[in-house]
Every structure is written in C-alpha cells, then in structure tokens.
Coordinates of C-alpha atoms in Angstrom, one line a residue:
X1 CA 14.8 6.8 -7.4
X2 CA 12.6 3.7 -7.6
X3 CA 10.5 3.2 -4.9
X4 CA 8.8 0.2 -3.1
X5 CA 4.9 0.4 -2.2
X6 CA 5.0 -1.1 1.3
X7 CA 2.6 -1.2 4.1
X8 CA 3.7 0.5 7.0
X9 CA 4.5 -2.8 8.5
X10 CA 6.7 -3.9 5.5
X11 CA 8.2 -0.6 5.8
X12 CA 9.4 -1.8 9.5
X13 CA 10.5 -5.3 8.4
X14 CA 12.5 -4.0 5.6
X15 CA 14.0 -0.9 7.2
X16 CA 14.9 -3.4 9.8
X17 CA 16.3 -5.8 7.9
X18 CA 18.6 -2.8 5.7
X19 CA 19.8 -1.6 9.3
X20 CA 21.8 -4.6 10.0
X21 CA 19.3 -6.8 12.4
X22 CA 20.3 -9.9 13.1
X23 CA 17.4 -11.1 14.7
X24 CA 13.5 -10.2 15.2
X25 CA 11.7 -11.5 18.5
X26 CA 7.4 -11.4 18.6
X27 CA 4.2 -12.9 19.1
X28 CA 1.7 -12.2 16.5
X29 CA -1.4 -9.7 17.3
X30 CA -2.8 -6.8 15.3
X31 CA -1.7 -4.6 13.6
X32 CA 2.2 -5.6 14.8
X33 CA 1.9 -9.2 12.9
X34 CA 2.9 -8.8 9.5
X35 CA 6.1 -7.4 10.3
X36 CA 7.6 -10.4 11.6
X37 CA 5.8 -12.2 8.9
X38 CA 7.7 -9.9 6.3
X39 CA 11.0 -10.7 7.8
X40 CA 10.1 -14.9 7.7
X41 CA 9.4 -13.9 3.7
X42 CA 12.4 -11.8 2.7
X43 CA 15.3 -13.3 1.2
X44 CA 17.9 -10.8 2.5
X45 CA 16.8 -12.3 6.0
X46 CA 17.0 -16.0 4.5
X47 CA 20.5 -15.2 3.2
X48 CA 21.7 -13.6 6.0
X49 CA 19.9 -15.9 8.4
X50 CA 17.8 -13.7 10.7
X51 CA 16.7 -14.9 13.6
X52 CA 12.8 -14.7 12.6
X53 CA 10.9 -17.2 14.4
X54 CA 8.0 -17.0 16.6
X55 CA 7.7 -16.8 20.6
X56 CA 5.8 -18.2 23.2
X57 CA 4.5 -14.7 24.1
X58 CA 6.0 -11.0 24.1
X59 CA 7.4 -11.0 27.8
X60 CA 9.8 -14.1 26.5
X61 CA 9.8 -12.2 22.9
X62 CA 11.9 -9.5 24.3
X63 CA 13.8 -11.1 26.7
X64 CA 15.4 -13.3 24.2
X65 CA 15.9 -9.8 22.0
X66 CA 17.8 -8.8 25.3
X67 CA 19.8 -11.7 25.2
X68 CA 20.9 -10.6 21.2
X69 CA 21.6 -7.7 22.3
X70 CA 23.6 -8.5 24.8
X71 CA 26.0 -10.6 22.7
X72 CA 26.4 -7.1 20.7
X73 CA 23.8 -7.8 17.7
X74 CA 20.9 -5.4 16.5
X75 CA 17.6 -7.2 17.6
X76 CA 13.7 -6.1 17.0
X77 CA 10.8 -7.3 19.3
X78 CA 7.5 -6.5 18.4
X79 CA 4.1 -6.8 19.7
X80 CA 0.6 -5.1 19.8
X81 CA 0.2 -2.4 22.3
X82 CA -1.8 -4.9 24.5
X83 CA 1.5 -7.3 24.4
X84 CA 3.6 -4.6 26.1
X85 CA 1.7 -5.0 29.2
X86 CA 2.7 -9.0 28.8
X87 CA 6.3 -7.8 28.6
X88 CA 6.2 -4.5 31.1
X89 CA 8.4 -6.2 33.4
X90 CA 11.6 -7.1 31.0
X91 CA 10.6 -3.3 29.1
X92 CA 10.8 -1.4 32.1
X93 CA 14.2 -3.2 33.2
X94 CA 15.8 -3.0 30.1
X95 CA 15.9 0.7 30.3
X96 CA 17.6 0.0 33.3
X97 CA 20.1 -2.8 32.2
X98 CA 21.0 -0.8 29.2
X99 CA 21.9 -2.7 26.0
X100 CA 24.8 -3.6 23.8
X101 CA 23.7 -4.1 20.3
X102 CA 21.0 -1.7 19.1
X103 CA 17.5 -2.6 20.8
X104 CA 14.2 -2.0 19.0
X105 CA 11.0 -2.3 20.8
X106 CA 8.0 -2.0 18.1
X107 CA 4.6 -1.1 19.3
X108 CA 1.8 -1.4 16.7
X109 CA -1.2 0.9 19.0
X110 CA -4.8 -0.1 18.0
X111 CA -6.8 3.2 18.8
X112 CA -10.5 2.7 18.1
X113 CA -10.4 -0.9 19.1
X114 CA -10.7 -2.6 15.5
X115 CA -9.2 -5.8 17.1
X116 CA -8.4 -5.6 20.5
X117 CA -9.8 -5.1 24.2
X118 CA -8.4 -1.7 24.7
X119 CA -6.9 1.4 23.0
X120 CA -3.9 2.1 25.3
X121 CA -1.5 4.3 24.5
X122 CA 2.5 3.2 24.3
X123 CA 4.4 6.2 24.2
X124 CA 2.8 6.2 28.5
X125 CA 5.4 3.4 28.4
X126 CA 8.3 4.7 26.5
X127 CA 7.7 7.8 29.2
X128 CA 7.5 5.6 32.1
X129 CA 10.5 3.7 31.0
X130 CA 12.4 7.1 30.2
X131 CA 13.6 5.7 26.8
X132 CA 13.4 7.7 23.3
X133 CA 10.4 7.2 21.1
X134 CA 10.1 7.4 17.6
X135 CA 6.6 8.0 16.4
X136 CA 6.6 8.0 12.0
X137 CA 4.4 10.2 10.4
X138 CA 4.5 8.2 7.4
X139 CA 6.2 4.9 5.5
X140 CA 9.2 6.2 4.9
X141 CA 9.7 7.3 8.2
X142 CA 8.6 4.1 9.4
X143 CA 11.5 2.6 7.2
X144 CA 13.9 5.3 8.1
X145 CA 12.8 5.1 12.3
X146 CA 13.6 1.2 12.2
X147 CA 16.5 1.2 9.9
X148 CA 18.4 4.1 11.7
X149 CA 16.4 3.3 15.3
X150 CA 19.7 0.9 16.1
X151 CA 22.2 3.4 15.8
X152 CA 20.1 5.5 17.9
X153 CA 20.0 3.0 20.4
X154 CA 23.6 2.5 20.8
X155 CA 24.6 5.9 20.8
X156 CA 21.6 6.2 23.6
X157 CA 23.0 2.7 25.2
X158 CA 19.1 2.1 26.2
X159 CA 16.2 0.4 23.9
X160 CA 14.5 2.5 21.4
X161 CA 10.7 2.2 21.3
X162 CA 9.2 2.8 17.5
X163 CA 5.6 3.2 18.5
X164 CA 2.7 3.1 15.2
X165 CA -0.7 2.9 15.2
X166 CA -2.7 1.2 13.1
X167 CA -3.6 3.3 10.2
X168 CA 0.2 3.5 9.5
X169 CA 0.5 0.0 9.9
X170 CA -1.9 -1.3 7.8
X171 CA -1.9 1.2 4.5
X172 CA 0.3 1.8 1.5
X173 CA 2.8 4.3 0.6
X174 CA 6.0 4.3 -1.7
X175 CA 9.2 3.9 0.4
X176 CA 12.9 4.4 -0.9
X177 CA 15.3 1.6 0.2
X178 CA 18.9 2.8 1.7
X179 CA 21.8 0.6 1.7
X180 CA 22.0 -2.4 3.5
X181 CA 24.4 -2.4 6.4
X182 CA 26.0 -5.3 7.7
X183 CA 25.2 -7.1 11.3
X184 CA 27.4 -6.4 14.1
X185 CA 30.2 -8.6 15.2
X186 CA 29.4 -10.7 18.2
X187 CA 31.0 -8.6 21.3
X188 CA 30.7 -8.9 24.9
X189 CA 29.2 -6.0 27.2
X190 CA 32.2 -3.5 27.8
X191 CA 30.3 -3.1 31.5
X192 CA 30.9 -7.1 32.9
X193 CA 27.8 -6.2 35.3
X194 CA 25.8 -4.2 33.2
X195 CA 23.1 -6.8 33.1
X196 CA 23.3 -7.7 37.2
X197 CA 20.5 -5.8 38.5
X198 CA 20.7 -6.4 42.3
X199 CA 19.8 -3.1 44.4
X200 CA 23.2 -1.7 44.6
X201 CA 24.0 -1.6 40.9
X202 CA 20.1 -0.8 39.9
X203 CA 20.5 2.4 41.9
X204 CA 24.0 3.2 40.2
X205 CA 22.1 2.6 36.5
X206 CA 19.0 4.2 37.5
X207 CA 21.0 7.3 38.5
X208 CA 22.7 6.9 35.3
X209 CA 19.7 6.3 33.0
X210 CA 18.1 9.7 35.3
X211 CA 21.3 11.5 34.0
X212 CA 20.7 10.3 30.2
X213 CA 18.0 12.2 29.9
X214 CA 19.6 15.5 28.5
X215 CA 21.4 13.7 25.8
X216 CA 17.8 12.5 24.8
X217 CA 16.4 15.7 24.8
X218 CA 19.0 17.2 23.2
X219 CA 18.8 14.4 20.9
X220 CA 15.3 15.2 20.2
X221 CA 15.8 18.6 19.7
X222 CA 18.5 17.6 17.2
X223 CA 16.6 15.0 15.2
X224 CA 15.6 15.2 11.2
X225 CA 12.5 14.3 12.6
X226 CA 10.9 17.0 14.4
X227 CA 10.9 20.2 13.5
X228 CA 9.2 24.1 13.4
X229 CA 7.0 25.0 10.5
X230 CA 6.9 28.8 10.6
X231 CA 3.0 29.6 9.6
X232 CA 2.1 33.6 9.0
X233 CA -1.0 33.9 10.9
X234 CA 0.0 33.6 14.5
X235 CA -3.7 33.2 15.8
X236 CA -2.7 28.9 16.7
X237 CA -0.1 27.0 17.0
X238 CA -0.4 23.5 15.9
X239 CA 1.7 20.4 17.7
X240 CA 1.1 17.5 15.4
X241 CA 2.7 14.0 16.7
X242 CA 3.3 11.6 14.4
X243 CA 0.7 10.3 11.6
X244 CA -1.5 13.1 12.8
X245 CA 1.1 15.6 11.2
X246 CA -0.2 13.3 7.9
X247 CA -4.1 14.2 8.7
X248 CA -3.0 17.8 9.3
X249 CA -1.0 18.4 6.2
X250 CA -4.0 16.4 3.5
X251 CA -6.1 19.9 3.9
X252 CA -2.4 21.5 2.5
X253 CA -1.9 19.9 -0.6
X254 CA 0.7 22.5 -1.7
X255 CA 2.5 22.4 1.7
X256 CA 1.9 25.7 3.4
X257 CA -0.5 25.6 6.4
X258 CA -0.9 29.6 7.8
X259 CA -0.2 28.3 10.8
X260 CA 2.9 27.1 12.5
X261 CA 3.3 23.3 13.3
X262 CA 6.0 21.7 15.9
X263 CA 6.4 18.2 14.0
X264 CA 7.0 16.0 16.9
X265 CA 8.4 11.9 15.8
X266 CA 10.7 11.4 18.4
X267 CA 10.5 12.3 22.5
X268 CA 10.7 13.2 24.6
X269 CA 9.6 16.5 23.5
X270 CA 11.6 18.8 21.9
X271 CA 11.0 21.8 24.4
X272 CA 12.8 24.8 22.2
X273 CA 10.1 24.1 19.3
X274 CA 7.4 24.1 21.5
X275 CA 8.8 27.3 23.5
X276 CA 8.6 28.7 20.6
X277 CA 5.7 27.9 18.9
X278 CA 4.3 28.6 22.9
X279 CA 6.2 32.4 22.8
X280 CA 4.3 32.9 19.1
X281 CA 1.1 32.0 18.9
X282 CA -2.0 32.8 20.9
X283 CA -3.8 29.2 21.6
X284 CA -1.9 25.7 20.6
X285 CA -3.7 23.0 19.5
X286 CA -2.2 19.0 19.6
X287 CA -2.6 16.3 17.6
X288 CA -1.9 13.3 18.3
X289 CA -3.0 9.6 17.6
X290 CA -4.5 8.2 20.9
X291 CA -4.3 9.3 24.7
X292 CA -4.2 12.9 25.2
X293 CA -0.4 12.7 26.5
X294 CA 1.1 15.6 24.7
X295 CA -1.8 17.5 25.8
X296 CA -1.7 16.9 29.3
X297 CA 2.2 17.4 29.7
X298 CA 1.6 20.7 27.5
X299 CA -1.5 21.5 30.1
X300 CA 1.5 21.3 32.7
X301 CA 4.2 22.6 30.9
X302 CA 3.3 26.4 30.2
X303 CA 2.2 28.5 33.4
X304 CA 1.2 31.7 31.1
X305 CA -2.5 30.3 30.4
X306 CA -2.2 29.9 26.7
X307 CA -5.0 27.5 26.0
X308 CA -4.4 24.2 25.0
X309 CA -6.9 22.1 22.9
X310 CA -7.1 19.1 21.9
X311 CA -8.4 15.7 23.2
X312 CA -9.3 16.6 26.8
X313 CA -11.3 20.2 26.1
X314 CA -13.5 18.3 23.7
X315 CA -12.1 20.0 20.4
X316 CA -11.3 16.4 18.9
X317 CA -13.3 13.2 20.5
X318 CA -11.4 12.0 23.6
X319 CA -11.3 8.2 22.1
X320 CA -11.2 6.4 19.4
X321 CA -9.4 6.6 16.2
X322 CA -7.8 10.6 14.6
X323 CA -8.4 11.5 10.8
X324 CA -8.4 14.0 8.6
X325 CA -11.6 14.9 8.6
X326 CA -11.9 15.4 12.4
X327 CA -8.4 17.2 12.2
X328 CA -10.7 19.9 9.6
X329 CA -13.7 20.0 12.0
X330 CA -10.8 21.2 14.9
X331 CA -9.7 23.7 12.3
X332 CA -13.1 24.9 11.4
X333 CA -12.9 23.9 8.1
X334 CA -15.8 22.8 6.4
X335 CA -16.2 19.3 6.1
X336 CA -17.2 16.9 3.6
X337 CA -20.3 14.5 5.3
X338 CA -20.1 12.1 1.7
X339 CA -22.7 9.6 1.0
X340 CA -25.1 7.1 3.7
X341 CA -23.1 3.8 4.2
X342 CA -25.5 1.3 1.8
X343 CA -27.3 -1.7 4.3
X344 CA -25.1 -4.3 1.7
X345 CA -21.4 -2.9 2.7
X346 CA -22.7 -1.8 6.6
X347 CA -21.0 -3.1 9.8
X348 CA -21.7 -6.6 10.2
X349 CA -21.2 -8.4 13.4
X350 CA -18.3 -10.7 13.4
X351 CA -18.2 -14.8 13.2
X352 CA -17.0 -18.2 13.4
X353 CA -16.1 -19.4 10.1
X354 CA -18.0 -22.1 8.8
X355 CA -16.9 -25.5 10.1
X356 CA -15.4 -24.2 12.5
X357 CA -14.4 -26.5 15.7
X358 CA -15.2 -24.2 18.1
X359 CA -18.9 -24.6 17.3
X360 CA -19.2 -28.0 18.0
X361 CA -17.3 -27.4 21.2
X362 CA -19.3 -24.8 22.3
X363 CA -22.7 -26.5 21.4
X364 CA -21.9 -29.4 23.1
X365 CA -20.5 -27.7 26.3
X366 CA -24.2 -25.8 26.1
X367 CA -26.1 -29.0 26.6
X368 CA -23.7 -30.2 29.4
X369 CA -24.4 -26.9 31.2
X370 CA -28.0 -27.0 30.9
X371 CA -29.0 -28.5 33.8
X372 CA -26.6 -25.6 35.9
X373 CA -27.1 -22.0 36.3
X374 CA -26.1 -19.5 33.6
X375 CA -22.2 -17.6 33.3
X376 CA -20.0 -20.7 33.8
X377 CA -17.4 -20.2 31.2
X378 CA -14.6 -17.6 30.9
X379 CA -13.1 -17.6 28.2
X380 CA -9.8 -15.6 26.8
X381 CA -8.4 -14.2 23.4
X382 CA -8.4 -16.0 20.5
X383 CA -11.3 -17.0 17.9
X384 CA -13.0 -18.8 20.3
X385 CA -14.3 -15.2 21.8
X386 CA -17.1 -15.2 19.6
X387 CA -18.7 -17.5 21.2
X388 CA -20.0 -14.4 22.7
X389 CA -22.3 -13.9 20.3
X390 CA -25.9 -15.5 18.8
X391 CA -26.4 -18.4 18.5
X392 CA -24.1 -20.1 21.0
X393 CA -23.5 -17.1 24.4
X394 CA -21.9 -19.9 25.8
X395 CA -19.1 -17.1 27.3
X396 CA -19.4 -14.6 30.5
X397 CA -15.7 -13.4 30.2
X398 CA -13.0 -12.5 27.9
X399 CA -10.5 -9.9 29.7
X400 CA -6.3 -10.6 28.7
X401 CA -4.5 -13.6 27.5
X402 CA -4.4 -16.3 29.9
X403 CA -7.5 -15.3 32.3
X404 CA -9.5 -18.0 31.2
X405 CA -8.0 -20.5 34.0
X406 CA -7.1 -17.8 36.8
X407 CA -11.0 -16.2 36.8
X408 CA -12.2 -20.0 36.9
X409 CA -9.8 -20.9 39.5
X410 CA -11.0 -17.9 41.3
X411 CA -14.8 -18.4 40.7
X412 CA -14.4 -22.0 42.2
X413 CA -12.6 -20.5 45.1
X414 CA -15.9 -18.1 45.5
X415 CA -17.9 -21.8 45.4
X416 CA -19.5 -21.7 41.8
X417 CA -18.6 -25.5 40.9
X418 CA -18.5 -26.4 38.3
X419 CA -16.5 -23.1 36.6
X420 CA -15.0 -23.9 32.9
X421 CA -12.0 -22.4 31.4
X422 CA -12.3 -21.7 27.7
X423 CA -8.8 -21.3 26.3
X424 CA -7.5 -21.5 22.8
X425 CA -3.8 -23.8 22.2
X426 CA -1.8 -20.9 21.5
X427 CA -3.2 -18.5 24.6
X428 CA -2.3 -21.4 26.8
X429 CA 1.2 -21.3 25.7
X430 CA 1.2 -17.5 26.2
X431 CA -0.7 -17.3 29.5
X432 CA -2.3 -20.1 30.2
X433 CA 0.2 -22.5 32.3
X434 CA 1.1 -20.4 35.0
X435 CA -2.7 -20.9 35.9
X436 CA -3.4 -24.4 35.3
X437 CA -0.2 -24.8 37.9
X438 CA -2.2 -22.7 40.4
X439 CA -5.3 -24.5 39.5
X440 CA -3.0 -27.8 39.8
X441 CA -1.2 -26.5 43.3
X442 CA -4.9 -26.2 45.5
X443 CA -7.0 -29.2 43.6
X444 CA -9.3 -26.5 42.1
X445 CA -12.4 -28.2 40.9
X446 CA -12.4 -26.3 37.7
X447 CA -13.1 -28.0 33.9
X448 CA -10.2 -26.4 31.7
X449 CA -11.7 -26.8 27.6
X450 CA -8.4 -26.3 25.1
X451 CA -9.6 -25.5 22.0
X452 CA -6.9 -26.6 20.0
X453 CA -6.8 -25.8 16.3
X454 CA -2.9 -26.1 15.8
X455 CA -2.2 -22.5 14.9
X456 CA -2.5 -19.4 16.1
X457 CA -5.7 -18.6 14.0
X458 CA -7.3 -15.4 14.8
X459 CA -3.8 -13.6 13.4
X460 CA -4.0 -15.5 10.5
X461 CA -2.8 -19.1 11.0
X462 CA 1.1 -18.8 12.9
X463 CA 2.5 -21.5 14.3
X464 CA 1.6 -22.5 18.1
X465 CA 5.1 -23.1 20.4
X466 CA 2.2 -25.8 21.9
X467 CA 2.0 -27.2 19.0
X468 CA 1.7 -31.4 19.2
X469 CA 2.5 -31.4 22.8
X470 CA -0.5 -29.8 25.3
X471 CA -0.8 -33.6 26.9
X472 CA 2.7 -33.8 27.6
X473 CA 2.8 -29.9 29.5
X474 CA -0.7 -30.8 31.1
X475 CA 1.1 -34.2 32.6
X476 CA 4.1 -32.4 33.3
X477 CA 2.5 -29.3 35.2
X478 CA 0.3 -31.8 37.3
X479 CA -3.0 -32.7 35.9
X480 CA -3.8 -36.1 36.3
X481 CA -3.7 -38.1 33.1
X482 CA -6.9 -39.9 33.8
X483 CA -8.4 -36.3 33.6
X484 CA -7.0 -35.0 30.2
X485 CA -9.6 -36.1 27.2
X486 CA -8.8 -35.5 23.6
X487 CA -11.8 -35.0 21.0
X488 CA -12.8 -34.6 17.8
X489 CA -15.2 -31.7 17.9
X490 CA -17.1 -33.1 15.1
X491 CA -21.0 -32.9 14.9
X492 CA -20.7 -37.0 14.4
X493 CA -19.1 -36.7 17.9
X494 CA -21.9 -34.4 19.5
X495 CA -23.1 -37.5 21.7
X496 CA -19.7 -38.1 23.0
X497 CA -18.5 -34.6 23.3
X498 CA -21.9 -33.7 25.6
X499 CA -21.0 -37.0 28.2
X500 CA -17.5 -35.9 28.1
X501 CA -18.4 -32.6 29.0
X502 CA -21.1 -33.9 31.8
X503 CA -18.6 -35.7 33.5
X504 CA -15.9 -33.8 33.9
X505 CA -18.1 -31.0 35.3
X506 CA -19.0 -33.1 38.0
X507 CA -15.3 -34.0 38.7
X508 CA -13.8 -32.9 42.3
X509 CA -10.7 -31.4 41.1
X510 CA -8.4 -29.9 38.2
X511 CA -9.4 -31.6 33.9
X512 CA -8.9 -30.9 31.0
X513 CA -10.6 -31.6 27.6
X514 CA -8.7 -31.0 24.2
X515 CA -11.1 -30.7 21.6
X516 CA -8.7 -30.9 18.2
X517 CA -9.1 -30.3 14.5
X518 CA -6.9 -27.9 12.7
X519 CA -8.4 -24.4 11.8
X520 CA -10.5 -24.6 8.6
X521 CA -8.6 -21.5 7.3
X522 CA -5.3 -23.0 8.1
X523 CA -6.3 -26.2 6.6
X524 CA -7.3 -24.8 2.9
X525 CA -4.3 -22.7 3.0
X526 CA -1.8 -25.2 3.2
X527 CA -4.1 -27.9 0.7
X528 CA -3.5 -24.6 -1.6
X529 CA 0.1 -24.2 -1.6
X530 CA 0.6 -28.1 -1.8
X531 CA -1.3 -27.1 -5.4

C-alpha cells in the first residue's frame, strides 16, 4: 500500500479531512498551526468546501465548531496547549452541552518550551472535562485518531480531545490514507434543549455526563489503541502513553522488549491492563510526554506499595521534553553521549528580522522614555517580545495574549503614569479589546502602541481578523479619535515617531499609536508568489 510521508500535523489535516469534516475552527500557534494550514491547501477540502478559515482567537474557534456541530456536521478546532486556557470556558461546557455532529478538540502540547510561555499539560483538561482522550504514538495514529475521533465522538455524544506534542507534530513518518467518508447531513439536535444550559438542565447533563463515564472506560479498555505487551522478565512493568511508547520501543528494533508494556492512546485509563500489568510485575515504571499525570493517578491508584517511577521520583527529569535516550538512562541501558555541539551550529539567541518595524518602534519609544524611570512597557505575545532582548530591553512584561493593556491599565491604577501597552494587531484582536474597553470605561492614563504588521507574523504570516480596520474598533470601543496616531515606523520617521511618542505619554487619559508596515517576511513572500 502506497503511503504518504506527512508531518504529524498533516497527518491530522488529512485524517480529518478523510473522516468526513465539514469544517476546521483555530487560531494559529505552535506546533497546532500547520494543520489548519494543510486543510486551507488541500483540494479535497476546496472541492468539498471545508470551512477552513481563520478565527479571532481559540475561545471563539471552538464556539463556532460548537455551532457546526450542533447543526449535525463533523467539526475540528485546534489550538496550542496555551490556547486551551483561552477557550476553557466553551471546553469545559461543551462536555456538558454534549454535541451532535462529531466534535474534535486538537491540542498540539509544547513540552520543553521551544515556543511558548509554559509547558502545560492537556490531557489535565480532557480529565477535568471528563471527555475521552486520544494521545497517538505515531503518524498513523495521528491520522487514524482524527479520522475515526468523530465517530468516537458521536457514539460518546461529548467532544473528543486528540492531544499531541510537539515532536509528533512536527516530524515525518509514512501514513496510509483510508477512504474518504462523506460529511454528514445537516440535522437538528434530537434533544431541543440539549444546548440550554440553565441550572436545572446543567445538573440533569452533568449527572448524565457523571454516568458516561463507564461507557468511556469501557471504551478505553475496548480500543485498538491501547493494549498489554506480555514481556518475560517480570522484574518492571512499563506504562508508556502515547509517543513515549515510540521512545520506548527505538531500543527494540525487532519488537520484543522483556518487559511488559500497557500501551495507553486513549483515557481515561484502561484499568484491567494496568491491574494486570500491577498484579505481574514487581515496580512499574510510566512514560509519558509532559506532566507526571499517569504517575500521580497510578501513585493513587494501587494501595499494595508497588513502586511507581517515573517523573516525580526523579527516574526521568520532572520537565522538559521525553526522548529516547532519557527513556534508556531510566532502563539502565547504556547510553550514547555522541559528539560536543560545534560553537557554529550552537543555540543562538533569537531576533528581530532585519528591517523589521518593530525596531524602529521600539527605538523611538526608548528615547521618549528616557527622561522617566525604567519598566514602563508590558508587552504581550507576538514578535514584538523580543524586544526583550540586547540592544533595545525596551519590555518588563510578557505573560498571555492580551495582558499588555490589562497590566498597564493596572500599573496606572497603582500610579506609575505614564504605563505603555505594547501589543501586536493580531493579539489585540485575540485579547486585546476587552482591555482597551476597561482602559476606555475609567479614563486610564495609559499609552496603548499597536504594532501592526498586517499578519499574524510570529506563526508564519496568517491573516489578522483586525486586518485594515484597528481605527474603526479603537473609535468604536471608545478611544478618542484625536488620540489614535498612525505611523510609519521608518528610520526616516525617527524624529516624528520620538514626539509622537513624547506626547502621548504625557496625555491624561486612554491613546493609541499604530505604528504600520507590513511584516518583512510576509512582504517577500507574497512579491514571490506574484513571480
């Protein structure tokens, strides 16, 4: 059978696309954003005309997946692990609510950090939510998890949360295709108040989803997904979750680890392997890609004392990234240390590209603050962050989307005046105008810099739902228009950008500066493709 080499991510799109989706919800961050860009590029999607545009942020991402669903279609959001928290509210509640069509919820985790301000761990969420998770342990099952994960979800009536990390996301592996199956008919809820959650029907679902959760285990226990792995020597027991399994079975080439393995890809645990594996071997050891979870619910689950290791007991590092050669050191196999990292290919700090806007923006915004104390600016997520860094440390903060304006707001309430808001155009779309209208609402005396580059640039060059009109929602949330500047941030403009800055600092109340010029990625992408 002929297979495809896709990135785990591609795997998603496609697997998505084969089950019968009719429409993928998502706002771009590492390592979840080419899988929404796969689905813009594929023709099946064209053809069939797959919802596959960008939202304004992953809360409104998969409430509008909600809405498909609920008009009986099969619907993906996806996001990166810190995007969840952005959409906690509608995830948490849609467990509740139920669906109609199938309901995928992808979460691309980042352990190690490589792009991001945390490493959290999802499956916490798919737990807390008390919906199935599917964890792949390679490409295929990626493709397999997300072209199946819809039928699973309907026959579950709840969302499905497929839940990869970034390893899987982001490397290759040959992937066979399965048939493409239509999209569902459009159909109304069978339940006419399914979606009403006022108190009196929340408790009915809740009760409902409380009583769902033996058909997930026993769906678990069921699945092609996890299994036992009978070893011979007795001496450990190994539980390996999802791409760890991977790591674990690279020191096996020819398949046959001595010890026994519970494969775990889909929770909640499957409790008769692990019984077993618990009744049959003297210590377990987990593996797992990020939080210790399995771990601590294993610390929990056995009262006999068979030692568990793992994460916590300091047998493999309690954070950052698994592989296979920390999965050997936990075996006690001996390890291959391989050659000193030469000076020319070391880590290099990151940043801003050359002729980049943001520097001129941030140099000017230096000179204006000379004359004031140091750690004005907060700034937020986006490119822009690295102004961090040597030479401009022009930033003091950088904590989720949209805190740029709400830490301001609150440093002004403290009494440091003037406090500046570093945001880029896309973050304010995502986060950002809830706090300008806070900002608006009490007068704050804060400066609020929009570092617009018409694309969301630091995920490589989306398209910004602010795109063309951040005037318009500045008027139209309150700002006065006498206090909303547009520049150039040009180093011919340096003069102008500096009194600009100056005198809106000393302003008594809520501005904004727009300093515009189109990412220079962006900008020699698209004079390529005009080639």
């Amino acid at each position: 059978m002929q297979k495809h080499l896709f990135l785990g991510v591609e795997a998603i799109g496609q697997g998505a696309i084969d089950g019968g989706m009719s429409g993928v919800y998502a706002y771009p961050g590492t390592p979840s954003t080419e899988i929404t860009e796969f689905i813009q590029d594929n023709p099946i999607a064209e053809e069939r005309n797959i919802h596959r545009k960008w939202s304004a942020n992953e809360k409104t991402a998969l409430e509008t997946a909600l809405g498909m669903s609920y008009a009986g279609k099969r619907v993906m959001s996806c996001m990166k692990h810190v995007g969840l928290n952005v959409a906690a509210d509608i995830f948490v509640n849609a467990a509740m609510t139920g669906v109609n069509g199938g309901l995928i919820v992808t979460v691309a985790d980042d352990p190690s950090m490589h792009s991001s301000q945390n490493e959290q761990d999802s499956r916490f969420y798919g737990k807390f939510a008390m919906v199935p998770v599917l964890e792949p342990s390679s490409q295929q099952e990626a493709y397999d998890m997300a072209r199946d994960g819809f039928a699973l979800s309907e026959k579950t009536k709840v969302p499905v949360m497929l839940r990869i990390t970034t390893r899987l996301a982001h490397s290759r592996a040959g992937v066979a295709r399965k048939e493409v199956l239509p999209e569902n008919e459009l159909v109304m809820p069978a339940d006419p108040r399914q979606f009403i959650l006022l108190p009196a029907i929340a408790r009915r679902k809740y009760k409902g989803l409380l009583d769902s959760q033996s058909l997930f285990l026993k769906l678990s226990e069921e699945s092609e997904y996890n299994r036992y792995e009978e070893g011979t020597d007795h001496s450990l027991g190994i539980v390996a979750c999802g791409i760890a399994y991977n790591y674990l079975m690279e020191h096996f080439p020819d398949g046959t680890c001595p010890y026994s393995i519970v494969k775990v890809s889909q929770y909640p645990l499957p409790e008769n392997h692990i019984n077993r594996l618990n009744r049959e071997c003297d210590e377990i050891l987990v593996l797992e890609e990020g939080a210790p979870m399995v771990e601590e619910m294993l610390k929990g689950f056995f009262s006999n004392g068979t030692p568990i290791k793992g994460r916590l007991d300091g047998t493999l590092p309690r954070d950052g990234e698994l592989n296979p050669d920390l999965v050997a050191k936990a075996l006690g196999k001996e390890m291959f240390e391989g050659f000193d990292i030469p000076e020319v290919v070391a880590n290099r700090p990151p940043a801003l590209c050359v002729g980049c806007g943001h520097q001129d923006a941030y140099l000017a915004m230096n000179e204006a603050l000379a004359d004031y104390s140091k750690g004005r600016v907060f700034s937020d997520i986006g490119c822009y962050t690295l102004g961090a860094l040597p030479p401009y440390e022009t930033i003091s903060s950088c904590v989720d989307m949209g805190a740029s304006i709400t830490m301001a707001k609150g440093a002004a309430d403290a009494g440091l005046i003037p406090a500046v808001a570093m945001i880029g155009d896309s973050t304010f779309a995502h986060s950002g105008i809830t706090g300008l209208l806070d900002a608006v609402n009490e007068k704050s005396s804060i400066t609020i810099v929009i570092s617009d580059n018409e694309s969301i640039s630091m995920t490589g060059g989306q398209d910004s739902s602010a795109f063309g009109r951040i005037e318009s929602i500045c008027i139209g949330v309150g700002v006065d228009p006498a206090h909303i500047h547009t520049i150039v941030p040009l180093k011919k403009n340096h003069e102008e950008m500096v009194r600009l800055f100056r005198e809106e600092f000393a302003y008594e109340g809520v501005s904004v500066i727009i300093p515009r010029r189109e990412c220079i990625q962006r900008a020699s992408s698209r004079k390529r493709n005009k080639k």
